[in-house]
Each structure stands twice: as C-alpha cells, then as structure tokens.
XYZ file of C-alpha atoms in Angstrom:
605
model
C 36.965 -49.871 -10.067
C 37.830 -46.460 -8.682
C 41.022 -44.788 -9.790
C 42.725 -42.779 -7.111
C 45.063 -39.863 -6.696
C 47.486 -40.867 -3.926
C 49.010 -38.345 -1.540
C 50.257 -39.548 1.820
C 49.737 -37.849 5.146
C 52.445 -35.234 5.550
C 53.929 -36.730 8.734
C 52.588 -40.258 9.150
C 51.800 -43.191 6.923
C 54.868 -42.792 4.720
C 56.639 -46.009 5.585
C 54.185 -48.009 3.478
C 55.450 -46.321 0.332
C 58.945 -47.768 0.680
C 58.936 -49.853 -2.469
C 57.756 -46.947 -4.564
C 59.794 -44.031 -3.267
C 63.317 -45.306 -4.095
C 66.179 -44.238 -6.297
C 67.337 -46.944 -8.656
C 70.974 -47.264 -7.535
C 70.444 -47.111 -3.755
C 71.339 -50.242 -1.854
C 68.775 -51.573 0.614
C 70.923 -50.778 3.671
C 71.777 -47.297 2.438
C 68.126 -46.653 1.691
C 66.856 -47.428 5.182
C 69.845 -47.238 7.524
C 70.615 -44.036 9.402
C 74.235 -45.039 9.747
C 76.804 -43.637 7.323
C 80.122 -41.956 6.875
C 80.347 -38.788 8.962
C 77.197 -39.727 10.853
C 75.831 -36.950 13.092
C 73.590 -37.756 16.074
C 71.414 -34.682 15.465
C 68.113 -34.882 13.589
C 67.585 -33.273 10.206
C 65.558 -30.516 11.795
C 68.298 -29.768 14.306
C 70.866 -29.689 11.508
C 68.758 -27.258 9.482
C 68.117 -24.884 12.403
C 71.790 -24.917 13.381
C 72.821 -23.841 9.875
C 72.375 -20.051 9.709
C 72.477 -20.189 5.904
C 69.288 -22.301 5.922
C 67.217 -20.005 8.151
C 64.831 -18.940 5.400
C 64.147 -22.546 4.429
C 63.725 -23.462 8.106
C 61.196 -20.669 8.591
C 58.941 -22.037 5.841
C 59.313 -25.639 7.015
C 58.260 -24.685 10.545
C 55.384 -22.488 9.425
C 53.991 -25.421 7.430
C 54.368 -27.872 10.327
C 57.038 -30.062 8.750
C 59.550 -29.378 11.530
C 57.885 -32.174 13.531
C 58.385 -34.680 10.724
C 62.044 -33.738 10.241
C 62.619 -34.075 13.979
C 60.954 -37.515 14.200
C 62.261 -41.050 13.706
C 61.020 -41.096 10.106
C 63.845 -41.161 7.530
C 64.051 -38.415 4.895
C 66.402 -36.927 2.337
C 66.224 -33.111 2.275
C 67.459 -30.745 -0.436
C 67.532 -27.326 1.235
C 68.079 -24.058 -0.683
C 70.515 -21.694 1.031
C 69.774 -18.074 1.955
C 72.098 -16.869 -0.814
C 69.561 -18.059 -3.371
C 66.344 -18.134 -1.320
C 65.629 -14.800 0.331
C 63.698 -13.929 3.487
C 61.169 -12.089 1.340
C 60.560 -15.215 -0.760
C 60.154 -17.231 2.434
C 57.620 -14.739 3.823
C 55.667 -14.817 0.578
C 55.468 -18.610 0.703
C 54.299 -18.543 4.316
C 51.634 -15.967 3.477
C 50.449 -18.109 0.572
C 50.347 -21.194 2.807
C 48.266 -19.383 5.436
C 45.911 -18.002 2.787
C 45.016 -21.569 1.720
C 45.168 -23.169 5.166
C 41.768 -24.413 6.256
C 40.293 -23.773 2.798
C 41.834 -26.751 1.029
C 43.045 -30.144 2.174
C 46.541 -29.935 3.656
C 47.920 -32.150 0.910
C 46.445 -29.811 -1.685
C 47.998 -26.695 -0.174
C 50.110 -25.192 -2.929
C 53.120 -24.481 -0.703
C 53.092 -27.966 0.850
C 52.949 -29.651 -2.533
C 55.078 -27.327 -4.638
C 57.737 -26.248 -2.150
C 57.977 -28.392 1.003
C 57.316 -31.797 -0.573
C 59.268 -30.773 -3.678
C 62.458 -30.573 -1.561
C 61.966 -33.694 0.579
C 62.077 -37.378 -0.371
C 61.304 -40.368 1.797
C 64.239 -42.400 3.106
C 67.994 -42.182 2.444
C 69.248 -41.299 -1.010
C 73.001 -40.899 -1.049
C 74.767 -39.399 -4.032
C 77.601 -41.419 -5.568
C 79.971 -40.646 -8.408
C 77.828 -42.805 -10.682
C 74.417 -41.535 -9.573
C 72.042 -40.829 -12.423
C 68.613 -41.479 -10.968
C 65.071 -40.216 -10.998
C 64.211 -39.635 -7.372
C 60.564 -39.626 -6.277
C 59.830 -36.680 -3.995
C 57.093 -36.592 -1.347
C 54.703 -34.930 -3.787
C 55.152 -37.806 -6.232
C 57.271 -35.790 -8.661
C 60.353 -37.273 -10.289
C 63.486 -35.221 -9.706
C 66.781 -35.793 -11.501
C 69.628 -36.679 -9.083
C 73.062 -36.585 -10.732
C 76.609 -35.678 -9.654
C 76.610 -31.991 -8.788
C 72.929 -31.297 -9.530
C 69.447 -31.895 -8.169
C 66.494 -31.158 -10.420
C 68.607 -28.622 -12.311
C 69.916 -26.872 -9.196
C 73.592 -26.965 -8.275
C 74.487 -28.927 -5.138
C 76.543 -26.990 -2.603
C 76.967 -29.725 0.041
C 76.155 -33.434 -0.260
C 75.555 -36.611 1.735
C 75.424 -35.067 5.211
C 74.160 -37.993 7.349
C 71.981 -37.370 10.386
C 70.018 -39.585 12.751
C 66.923 -39.600 10.561
C 68.218 -38.985 7.062
C 70.521 -37.135 4.702
C 70.832 -33.395 4.049
C 71.921 -31.706 0.837
C 72.080 -27.963 0.231
C 71.384 -26.469 -3.193
C 71.792 -23.075 -4.832
C 68.086 -22.296 -5.358
C 64.520 -23.551 -5.153
C 63.880 -26.787 -7.030
C 61.625 -26.137 -9.996
C 58.102 -27.519 -9.646
C 56.700 -29.056 -12.833
C 52.876 -29.563 -12.609
C 51.147 -32.539 -14.151
C 48.078 -32.152 -16.366
C 45.651 -32.244 -13.449
C 47.671 -29.777 -11.376
C 48.135 -27.363 -14.257
C 44.380 -26.793 -14.423
C 44.688 -24.941 -11.094
C 47.411 -22.633 -12.349
C 46.025 -21.131 -15.530
C 43.462 -18.362 -15.050
C 42.169 -19.033 -18.579
C 41.101 -22.517 -17.431
C 39.260 -21.575 -14.234
C 36.037 -23.132 -15.504
C 37.661 -26.495 -16.230
C 39.466 -26.340 -12.875
C 36.220 -25.657 -10.996
C 34.691 -28.778 -12.490
C 37.596 -31.143 -11.880
C 38.307 -29.870 -8.370
C 34.658 -29.799 -7.300
C 34.416 -31.508 -3.865
C 31.594 -33.730 -5.096
C 34.186 -35.526 -7.264
C 37.524 -34.697 -5.636
C 37.948 -35.557 -1.974
C 40.332 -36.967 0.629
C 39.750 -40.459 1.990
C 41.373 -42.372 4.824
C 42.483 -45.892 3.847
C 42.484 -48.044 7.019
C 43.703 -51.220 5.289
C 46.920 -49.439 4.255
C 47.416 -47.725 7.614
C 49.163 -49.075 10.724
C 46.831 -49.596 13.690
C 48.162 -48.751 17.141
C 45.463 -50.246 19.347
C 42.088 -49.337 20.793
C 40.958 -46.290 22.741
C 37.373 -46.365 24.053
C 36.685 -49.227 21.667
C 37.925 -47.354 18.607
C 41.096 -48.077 16.642
C 43.782 -45.419 16.636
C 46.515 -45.389 14.015
C 50.252 -44.855 14.300
C 50.646 -44.432 10.549
C 47.660 -43.040 8.630
C 47.376 -43.250 4.868
C 45.081 -40.946 2.923
C 44.333 -40.677 -0.796
C 42.904 -37.911 -2.903
C 40.150 -39.542 -4.910
C 38.719 -38.056 -8.084
C 35.662 -39.820 -9.451
C 36.107 -38.133 -12.832
C 39.225 -40.233 -13.433
C 37.094 -43.361 -13.236
C 36.570 -45.581 -16.282
C 32.925 -44.482 -16.476
C 34.029 -40.916 -17.183
C 37.523 -40.089 -18.472
C 39.337 -43.370 -17.848
C 42.490 -41.320 -17.342
C 44.411 -40.639 -14.127
C 45.513 -37.157 -15.045
C 47.691 -36.865 -11.965
C 49.661 -40.061 -12.622
C 53.342 -39.180 -13.028
C 54.001 -42.552 -14.683
C 51.563 -41.944 -17.544
C 51.525 -39.459 -20.396
C 48.317 -37.695 -21.413
C 47.277 -34.895 -23.709
C 44.158 -32.960 -22.754
C 42.283 -30.502 -24.960
C 40.884 -27.855 -22.623
C 38.549 -24.967 -23.508
C 39.288 -21.486 -22.237
C 36.729 -19.841 -19.948
C 35.081 -17.990 -22.806
C 34.744 -21.149 -24.894
C 33.582 -23.129 -21.867
C 30.793 -20.649 -21.222
C 29.678 -20.830 -24.847
C 29.584 -24.625 -24.740
C 27.715 -24.707 -21.409
C 25.041 -22.374 -22.784
C 24.617 -24.706 -25.768
C 24.834 -28.032 -23.917
C 22.969 -27.315 -20.677
C 19.477 -27.551 -22.274
C 20.353 -31.051 -23.509
C 20.435 -32.287 -19.903
C 17.141 -31.013 -18.539
C 15.332 -33.408 -16.206
C 11.776 -33.243 -14.944
C 11.103 -31.823 -11.497
C 10.429 -35.261 -9.990
C 13.874 -36.650 -10.807
C 16.005 -36.988 -7.697
C 19.171 -34.868 -7.797
C 18.080 -33.355 -11.116
C 20.231 -30.244 -10.667
C 23.300 -32.285 -9.839
C 22.738 -34.532 -12.854
C 22.292 -31.554 -15.135
C 25.439 -29.872 -13.805
C 27.625 -32.959 -14.106
C 26.403 -34.297 -17.431
C 26.554 -30.985 -19.268
C 30.202 -30.566 -18.234
C 31.112 -34.167 -18.935
C 29.625 -33.663 -22.381
C 32.358 -31.086 -22.960
C 35.298 -32.915 -21.368
C 34.589 -36.573 -22.143
C 36.677 -37.463 -25.158
C 39.229 -34.686 -24.651
C 41.948 -36.824 -23.038
C 44.390 -38.912 -25.049
C 46.883 -41.476 -23.789
C 50.200 -41.227 -25.580
C 50.610 -44.972 -25.178
C 47.798 -45.496 -27.689
C 48.356 -42.312 -29.669
C 51.895 -42.437 -30.986
C 53.224 -39.769 -33.342
C 52.618 -42.147 -36.253
C 48.992 -42.770 -35.239
C 48.245 -39.074 -34.771
C 48.977 -38.307 -38.407
C 45.685 -40.083 -39.189
C 43.495 -40.139 -36.081
C 43.370 -39.564 -32.339
C 41.720 -42.082 -30.033
C 40.514 -40.627 -26.729
C 40.738 -42.583 -23.479
C 37.009 -43.416 -23.547
C 36.890 -44.468 -27.188
C 36.096 -48.138 -27.697
C 38.407 -50.130 -29.930
C 36.811 -53.571 -29.794
C 33.937 -54.159 -32.229
C 32.027 -56.290 -29.712
C 32.197 -53.595 -27.049
C 31.042 -50.863 -29.437
C 28.083 -53.012 -30.378
C 27.223 -53.589 -26.718
C 27.531 -49.910 -25.768
C 26.305 -48.132 -28.870
C 24.095 -50.618 -30.692
C 26.401 -51.220 -33.655
C 30.063 -52.049 -34.039
C 30.510 -49.545 -36.875
C 29.926 -46.565 -34.612
C 33.226 -44.926 -33.585
C 32.509 -42.299 -30.946
C 35.281 -40.300 -29.268
C 37.641 -40.962 -32.169
C 38.806 -38.041 -34.302
C 39.932 -38.473 -37.883
C 40.369 -41.909 -39.417
C 37.146 -43.938 -39.129
C 35.261 -41.600 -36.850
C 31.480 -41.204 -37.210
C 31.714 -37.631 -38.289
C 33.918 -36.784 -41.237
C 36.264 -34.830 -39.008
C 39.643 -33.899 -40.369
C 42.798 -35.549 -39.167
C 43.866 -34.232 -35.751
C 46.305 -31.709 -37.199
C 44.191 -30.732 -40.217
C 42.967 -27.169 -40.612
C 39.783 -28.077 -38.722
C 41.345 -30.858 -36.687
C 40.941 -30.933 -32.903
C 44.650 -30.228 -32.271
C 44.939 -27.381 -34.756
C 45.591 -23.955 -33.248
C 45.829 -25.123 -29.640
C 48.202 -23.480 -27.168
C 50.209 -26.428 -25.838
C 51.626 -26.300 -22.313
C 54.136 -28.993 -21.363
C 53.431 -30.773 -18.072
C 55.276 -33.421 -16.079
C 53.047 -36.159 -17.523
C 52.032 -34.759 -20.898
C 50.503 -31.506 -22.039
C 47.432 -29.343 -21.767
C 46.197 -28.159 -25.178
C 44.366 -24.942 -24.443
C 41.957 -23.621 -27.061
C 39.393 -20.890 -27.592
C 38.264 -22.439 -30.888
C 36.498 -25.695 -30.002
C 36.591 -28.227 -32.830
C 35.223 -31.309 -31.086
C 31.876 -32.097 -32.698
C 29.064 -33.228 -30.381
C 27.935 -35.699 -33.055
C 31.187 -37.504 -32.476
C 30.910 -37.532 -28.669
C 27.710 -37.438 -26.606
C 25.054 -36.726 -29.297
C 24.744 -40.350 -30.321
C 22.487 -42.746 -32.128
C 20.152 -44.590 -29.761
C 19.473 -48.077 -31.093
C 16.993 -50.148 -29.092
C 17.023 -53.787 -30.151
C 13.591 -55.339 -29.661
C 15.136 -58.599 -28.439
C 17.344 -56.924 -25.826
C 16.511 -57.760 -22.234
C 14.408 -55.104 -20.521
C 13.374 -53.318 -23.726
C 9.808 -54.652 -23.787
C 7.941 -53.057 -20.905
C 4.562 -54.638 -21.482
C 2.247 -56.112 -24.084
C -1.526 -55.932 -24.445
C -3.691 -58.194 -22.289
C -7.252 -59.465 -22.493
C -9.479 -61.364 -20.120
C -9.544 -65.144 -20.358
C -13.238 -65.975 -20.511
C -12.701 -69.195 -18.576
C -10.305 -68.122 -15.812
C -11.329 -64.441 -15.797
C -7.634 -63.595 -15.565
C -5.884 -61.058 -17.762
C -3.522 -62.755 -20.188
C -1.164 -61.416 -22.898
C -2.734 -61.231 -26.348
C 0.704 -61.705 -27.938
C 3.949 -63.491 -27.045
C 7.364 -62.113 -28.033
C 9.634 -64.659 -29.716
C 13.173 -63.784 -30.750
C 14.056 -64.850 -34.288
C 17.714 -65.245 -35.245
C 18.727 -64.739 -38.876
C 20.645 -67.677 -40.339
C 23.777 -66.922 -42.351
C 22.277 -68.502 -45.462
C 19.285 -66.136 -45.386
C 19.390 -63.215 -47.811
C 18.610 -60.814 -44.965
C 21.589 -61.939 -42.937
C 23.792 -58.920 -42.153
C 20.940 -56.529 -42.976
C 18.680 -56.971 -39.957
C 20.180 -55.163 -36.969
C 22.048 -57.593 -34.718
C 20.782 -60.353 -37.036
C 17.745 -60.811 -34.838
C 14.215 -59.465 -34.467
C 11.152 -60.137 -32.325
C 8.046 -61.732 -33.749
C 4.968 -61.110 -31.603
C 2.962 -64.279 -32.046
C -0.792 -63.816 -31.698
C -2.528 -65.523 -28.802
C -5.834 -63.951 -29.859
C -6.516 -63.536 -33.574
C -9.569 -61.296 -33.213
C -7.884 -58.369 -31.435
C -5.416 -55.672 -32.268
C -2.295 -55.799 -30.118
C 0.064 -53.367 -28.463
C 3.635 -53.497 -27.230
C 5.391 -50.824 -25.193
C 9.143 -50.404 -25.739
C 11.432 -48.711 -23.209
C 13.753 -45.970 -24.464
C 16.654 -44.835 -22.283
C 19.421 -42.220 -22.258
C 17.588 -39.616 -24.300
C 18.820 -36.022 -24.444
C 16.377 -33.173 -24.013
C 15.752 -30.285 -26.417
C 17.831 -31.808 -29.195
C 16.410 -33.141 -32.442
C 15.992 -36.846 -33.138
C 14.633 -38.571 -36.200
C 12.674 -41.512 -34.750
C 12.484 -44.733 -36.759
C 10.706 -48.014 -36.230
C 12.547 -50.781 -38.097
C 10.556 -53.879 -39.020
C 11.739 -57.194 -40.421
C 10.036 -59.326 -43.075
C 8.753 -62.832 -42.404
C 11.238 -64.121 -44.992
C 14.089 -63.125 -42.675
C 12.991 -65.915 -40.344
C 11.675 -68.403 -42.880
C 12.660 -68.343 -46.547
C 9.551 -70.435 -47.236
C 7.118 -68.138 -45.415
C 3.597 -68.304 -46.803
C 1.816 -65.469 -48.529
C -0.322 -64.890 -45.407
C 2.742 -64.744 -43.201
C 4.260 -62.177 -45.586
C 1.334 -59.756 -45.443
C 2.190 -56.098 -44.660
C 1.734 -54.666 -41.179
C -0.540 -51.716 -40.491
C 0.657 -49.906 -37.396
C -0.048 -46.994 -35.118
C 2.776 -45.480 -33.036
C 2.706 -43.130 -30.062
C 5.453 -41.690 -27.869
C 5.219 -41.380 -24.088
C 7.349 -38.884 -22.151
C 7.308 -36.629 -19.083
C 6.713 -32.905 -19.044
C 8.650 -30.557 -16.766
C 6.324 -31.255 -13.828
C 6.947 -34.985 -14.164
C 3.503 -35.746 -15.572
C 3.226 -38.490 -18.183
C 2.336 -37.299 -21.681
C 1.332 -39.249 -24.786
C 1.611 -38.060 -28.381
C 0.515 -39.842 -31.552
C 3.374 -39.973 -34.040
C 1.936 -42.033 -36.903
C -1.454 -43.585 -37.623
C -2.037 -46.265 -40.250
C 1.594 -46.572 -41.279
C 1.967 -49.556 -43.617
C 5.030 -51.701 -44.201
C 6.260 -52.951 -47.559
C 6.212 -56.771 -47.675
C 9.454 -58.745 -48.020
C 11.600 -55.758 -47.104
C 13.293 -54.306 -44.063
C 11.243 -51.187 -43.387
C 12.693 -48.006 -41.893
C 9.490 -46.256 -40.846
C 10.088 -42.581 -40.066
C 7.780 -41.819 -37.148
C 8.971 -38.294 -36.348
C 11.544 -35.880 -37.710
C 13.628 -33.507 -35.594
C 11.654 -34.545 -32.527
C 12.661 -32.822 -29.279
C 11.855 -34.125 -25.796
C 11.321 -31.398 -23.173
C 12.916 -33.560 -20.473
C 15.679 -36.064 -20.999
C 16.653 -39.320 -19.311
C 20.386 -39.387 -20.008
C 22.180 -41.303 -17.261
C 19.013 -42.256 -15.370
C 18.420 -45.768 -14.083
C 14.697 -46.327 -14.358
C 12.575 -49.364 -13.583
C 9.939 -47.906 -15.893
C 11.604 -45.375 -18.201
C 9.886 -42.052 -18.682
C 10.208 -42.354 -22.442
C 8.626 -45.259 -24.289
C 7.226 -46.061 -27.708
C 3.813 -47.683 -28.015
C 3.393 -49.764 -31.187
C -0.109 -51.017 -32.061
C -1.604 -53.027 -34.844
C -4.440 -51.073 -36.435
C -6.149 -53.629 -38.639
C -9.933 -53.593 -39.046
C -11.889 -56.881 -38.889
C -12.636 -56.610 -42.603
C -8.979 -55.968 -43.483
C -8.083 -59.061 -41.540
C -10.836 -61.164 -43.097
C -9.741 -60.331 -46.645
C -6.113 -60.896 -45.638
C -5.030 -57.379 -46.515
C -2.786 -56.885 -43.433
C -1.385 -59.031 -40.659
C -1.686 -58.452 -36.931
C 1.586 -60.276 -36.316
C 4.248 -57.657 -35.607
C 7.885 -58.300 -36.523
C 9.988 -55.601 -34.894
C 13.728 -55.305 -35.492
C 14.604 -52.181 -33.493
C 13.795 -48.580 -32.667
C 16.261 -45.901 -33.684
C 16.641 -42.332 -32.468
C 19.071 -40.767 -34.904
C 20.558 -37.266 -34.624
C 18.510 -35.127 -36.954
C 19.991 -34.713 -40.397
C 21.790 -38.042 -40.593
C 20.435 -39.935 -43.577
C 19.386 -43.579 -43.314
C 19.094 -45.571 -46.517
C 17.289 -48.875 -46.224
C 19.662 -51.662 -47.213
C 22.785 -49.548 -47.346
C 22.265 -48.823 -43.658
C 24.831 -46.018 -43.468
C 25.492 -43.605 -46.257
C 27.000 -40.228 -47.065
C 24.691 -37.375 -46.217
C 24.968 -33.584 -46.156
C 24.034 -32.147 -42.784
C 22.085 -29.002 -42.064
C 25.123 -27.116 -40.789
C 26.984 -27.492 -44.069
C 29.288 -30.295 -42.972
C 29.225 -33.777 -44.449
C 28.970 -36.802 -42.203
C 30.121 -40.219 -43.308
C 28.370 -43.085 -41.604
C 29.976 -46.435 -42.370
C 28.014 -49.027 -44.257
C 27.395 -52.184 -42.312
C-alpha cells in the first residue's frame, strides 16, 4: 500500500474533494449554491479587480495564474487581505519568489502557491453566521479557524459578499501559514540535508490519478479530462520505510531531525555499512537510500500511540513492532524490540527525557500536525535501529540453498547424501523454550560412508561492521527424550563463509575446522568474532544470496567406526550478532558490558 500526499490541480479536479473540504456548520445548499442574500452577478475575480483596495492581492493572484480559476464556474470562498495591511512591495516580493521557483518545482509545491494563494482560498461556499466556530479546510489542506469577526487570527473587514462563483471576505492582513512536519523541513536551513533526502525526486513526485479525474471524451483516440486530479506521492511515507504520512494535517507526529553537521557525521559513519559489490544493479542508489534511511527510520513518533503518560517511560516509533508474532517473523525473536526507546528496548537506553534520552536537549518547533525536534547531539543508538541481530532459522523456507550430492551407482544420477527433516520440540521436552523457534533441522544420512555438507543462505548483512557469527546446534534429546547413545554422539564440524569481494567475485574463507559439539546440550559455536564483510547485502532480493555459510561434517572413517562422532547434523540456527553483545547458552540473553562503555540489556527468552 502506498501512502500519498494529496494536492489537487490548482484550477481543475477540485470538485471531487467536496466531502472533505467543508466547514462543519454549512448547510448543503449554502455550501454549493451560488445564490444568496445580496447576490452579485459578477465573478469573484471581477469583484477583486473592481475593488481598488485589493489591487495588491489581485496582482499576486494574476501573476500566479489563479485569476482564471476565480473567473471560472468553480465555486470558491476567498479571504483577501486589503492594501492597508498588504503592501505593493510585499506583493512584488511574493511574485518574485513565485517566478524564482516556477519551472524548478511542481506548481503545487511552489511556495507562494501553497503558502499564500491556497492559504487564502477554500473550495465552495462558506458563509459566516453569528454562531460560526469552524475549522475550514483551505486549498492547501490547512485548517483555518473561522469565527465571528476573525479568520485564522486576522480580523474580518467585510463578510459574506456573494458572487456568481463564490463568497468574498476581506481581512486586515495575510493569513498566517503554519507548516506541517514535512513542509517545515524545507524552511529550516539547519535541516537542508534532511530536506534534500525527503524531497528527492526519486521518492517525491507528482502523479496523475485518472480514476479520480473526470473524463471529457476522446481526441485522436486518447482520453482528455475536464477535471484532472494529481497527488504528490512520497515513497518514504510508505509502511516499508517510515509508516508515517508527515504531511497529513489530521495526524500528529513528532520527528527527531539531525542538523546538517550531525547529519554529515552520521553519513560518514553509516555509509560504509551499505557498500555493495560492483555487480549489484543500482548499487549507488541502494547505498544512498539505505544509509539515509538508517538515520531517519525510527525517528518519527505518532502521538496517538505515544501519549504524555507513555512518554515518561518509553517512545515507540512508527516502524516499531508491538505484536510478539510480528517481531518474531521480522527479527527472528519476539523479545527483540527495535525502534523503541526506553522501556523494554534492546539497548539499555534511558527514558526519552532522561539525560541521554532521545528527546533530551532537542530544539522543538511546533508544526500544524506535530513538531520537529531538531538536534545536533544524536542520541539514537544504531544497535537499537538498523544494526540488528540476524537470526537464520534452519527450518525456514529458502534458508537451505543446497546439500551435498553423490552419484547413485545404479542410476548414475547425482542424489542428495542427506535429507533435511524439521523437528518440532514438544512442550513436555526439557529443551522446549530453549531451542530457537522450538524447532531445528536434522539432516538424516542417506549415505553413511560420506561426510556431508549443507549450504545456508544469509541475507540482509551490513558491510564493514562487526558481527560475531554463531552456529547453534540442537541435541538429539530435544527431538527424542529416549534417544540412544549413538544418536547422542557429538558432531565434528567444519564451517566456511562465502561472500563477494568488491568486484563481485565469490570468495570462500574457512572459519572453523574440527569444531566439536558438547552432547546433550544446545551448543552456541562461535565461528568468528567481530567479522566484517567487505560488501553487504542489506535490502537485496537474491535467488542465490552472495553470503552463505557452508557447514560440513568432518569425521574420519575411524572416528565413525569407533562411534566417536556422528555425521548426522542437527542445526538449530545461524546467528550474526552485533559484536560485543554477549550470548550465554541457556540464558539466551543476558546483561553484557559493551566495548563503548555502555551496557546493553538483552531480554532473556
């Protein structure tokens, strides 16, 4: 589902917004009818040009092309500032600003169109009564307060002047424009870097919506439209990224935003984590986007979920996952709490307003739908956002890439030497709740006289950042409490990692040789410590992932004959854990000091 930023065509396509752009106390007839007390046959545009005290306003309207709309059959309500409070110099400055942006940005994104023209015009009739106390939706989507004697804080000079296509009010000054969170990013020079990312045309663009437009017929076989509806679409608002429509005037968001200096520092740190090999399609685009999303994902907070009471303990970002089942599906375990700050977060971060909390020391700017929390002291820890555990369950679909094969002496065909069988842990077994996902894969031997191999796919790995790599094995007793002594023999394994170098060439590195499991225990076998991949795979969709782990039995014929080791592998999962996080066998998660002096609390299962 794509979330959209809706702005209608400045002249056409506005009739379809009728049910949205209304004031609460308007009657249906008053809202749409052009008839009224003191009705004048002239159009709104004619009325404005005939009023010498509105000449400055008229000059800006005409320069921006809105004279055509106000002279059409479309119905509008206009709040026009008089010359006494809106000077010719101010009008000229607005026109110059409009022309400076014209042709460089979409018309609907032109600052003067959005912040001045559309801020003084609403769709349809909105008469003022003695009891009026409404929030009126202007053409730019902003809510303006309409009350007896005032409009959006400005004093009304004349009211309810009815014309053939709407109603005219005059006011004693320009209506104040109040930006939303998304719009504010364009206004603060300290946030130019954040603005450049969010307003990048690869994410933010204008789209025509034919199904919401009014077709007028065919010309040369092509449909032409009488009313055309456009939307401004921003992919970054999508649920895969922020899951927050930062331009929505009906929602309330807080956004923590780094200043340019802090942004540059973070980019220099994070960019190497998203290096892709030279053969990856769109590698530069992926690197650009993911490094910046690494900064901004988790920085937006819905006030619907984060009430004042909740924020005393923790802050839940819009992409945090509340449901245990969903966390398990996305992150490999339901006890992992990414993008949550304070409370039960992964990292022992302070409460949001603590001395090292994410909201401490921010410069808060009020917006029409929330606030921007500007900071040059970034306190969002990467271990609590994108630098995550990678847990690869052996039984998960698509994890096993291939197993060893040998020739069938009868058919001469190559056949697997082992067969993967998923074993589920029963709730009466003493290993229940200790094996990851309460399941493991037993690789049954089809050929007893050979060593076997299995290749596991590993996805979404960051580059140039340290992982501790673990192979987790399960004991035979986890499947069968009456397993025989032979079935319970230790495994003797050899493990190698496969990855790509910068040129896209496949590389193989031996991690451990002759690593031996302890019988009747869940084994966390540390294969590599602080291991860094030169090229990552974060966000890639790969049929055959660049990064894989090869696990082999390494039992000699004599060792097998004397029943010293087994060639039956029982693999629970593979874990890539951010370096420095301690794993304790049966406690699963524990308290561990980290190399940077902080302490990280990982919840016990």
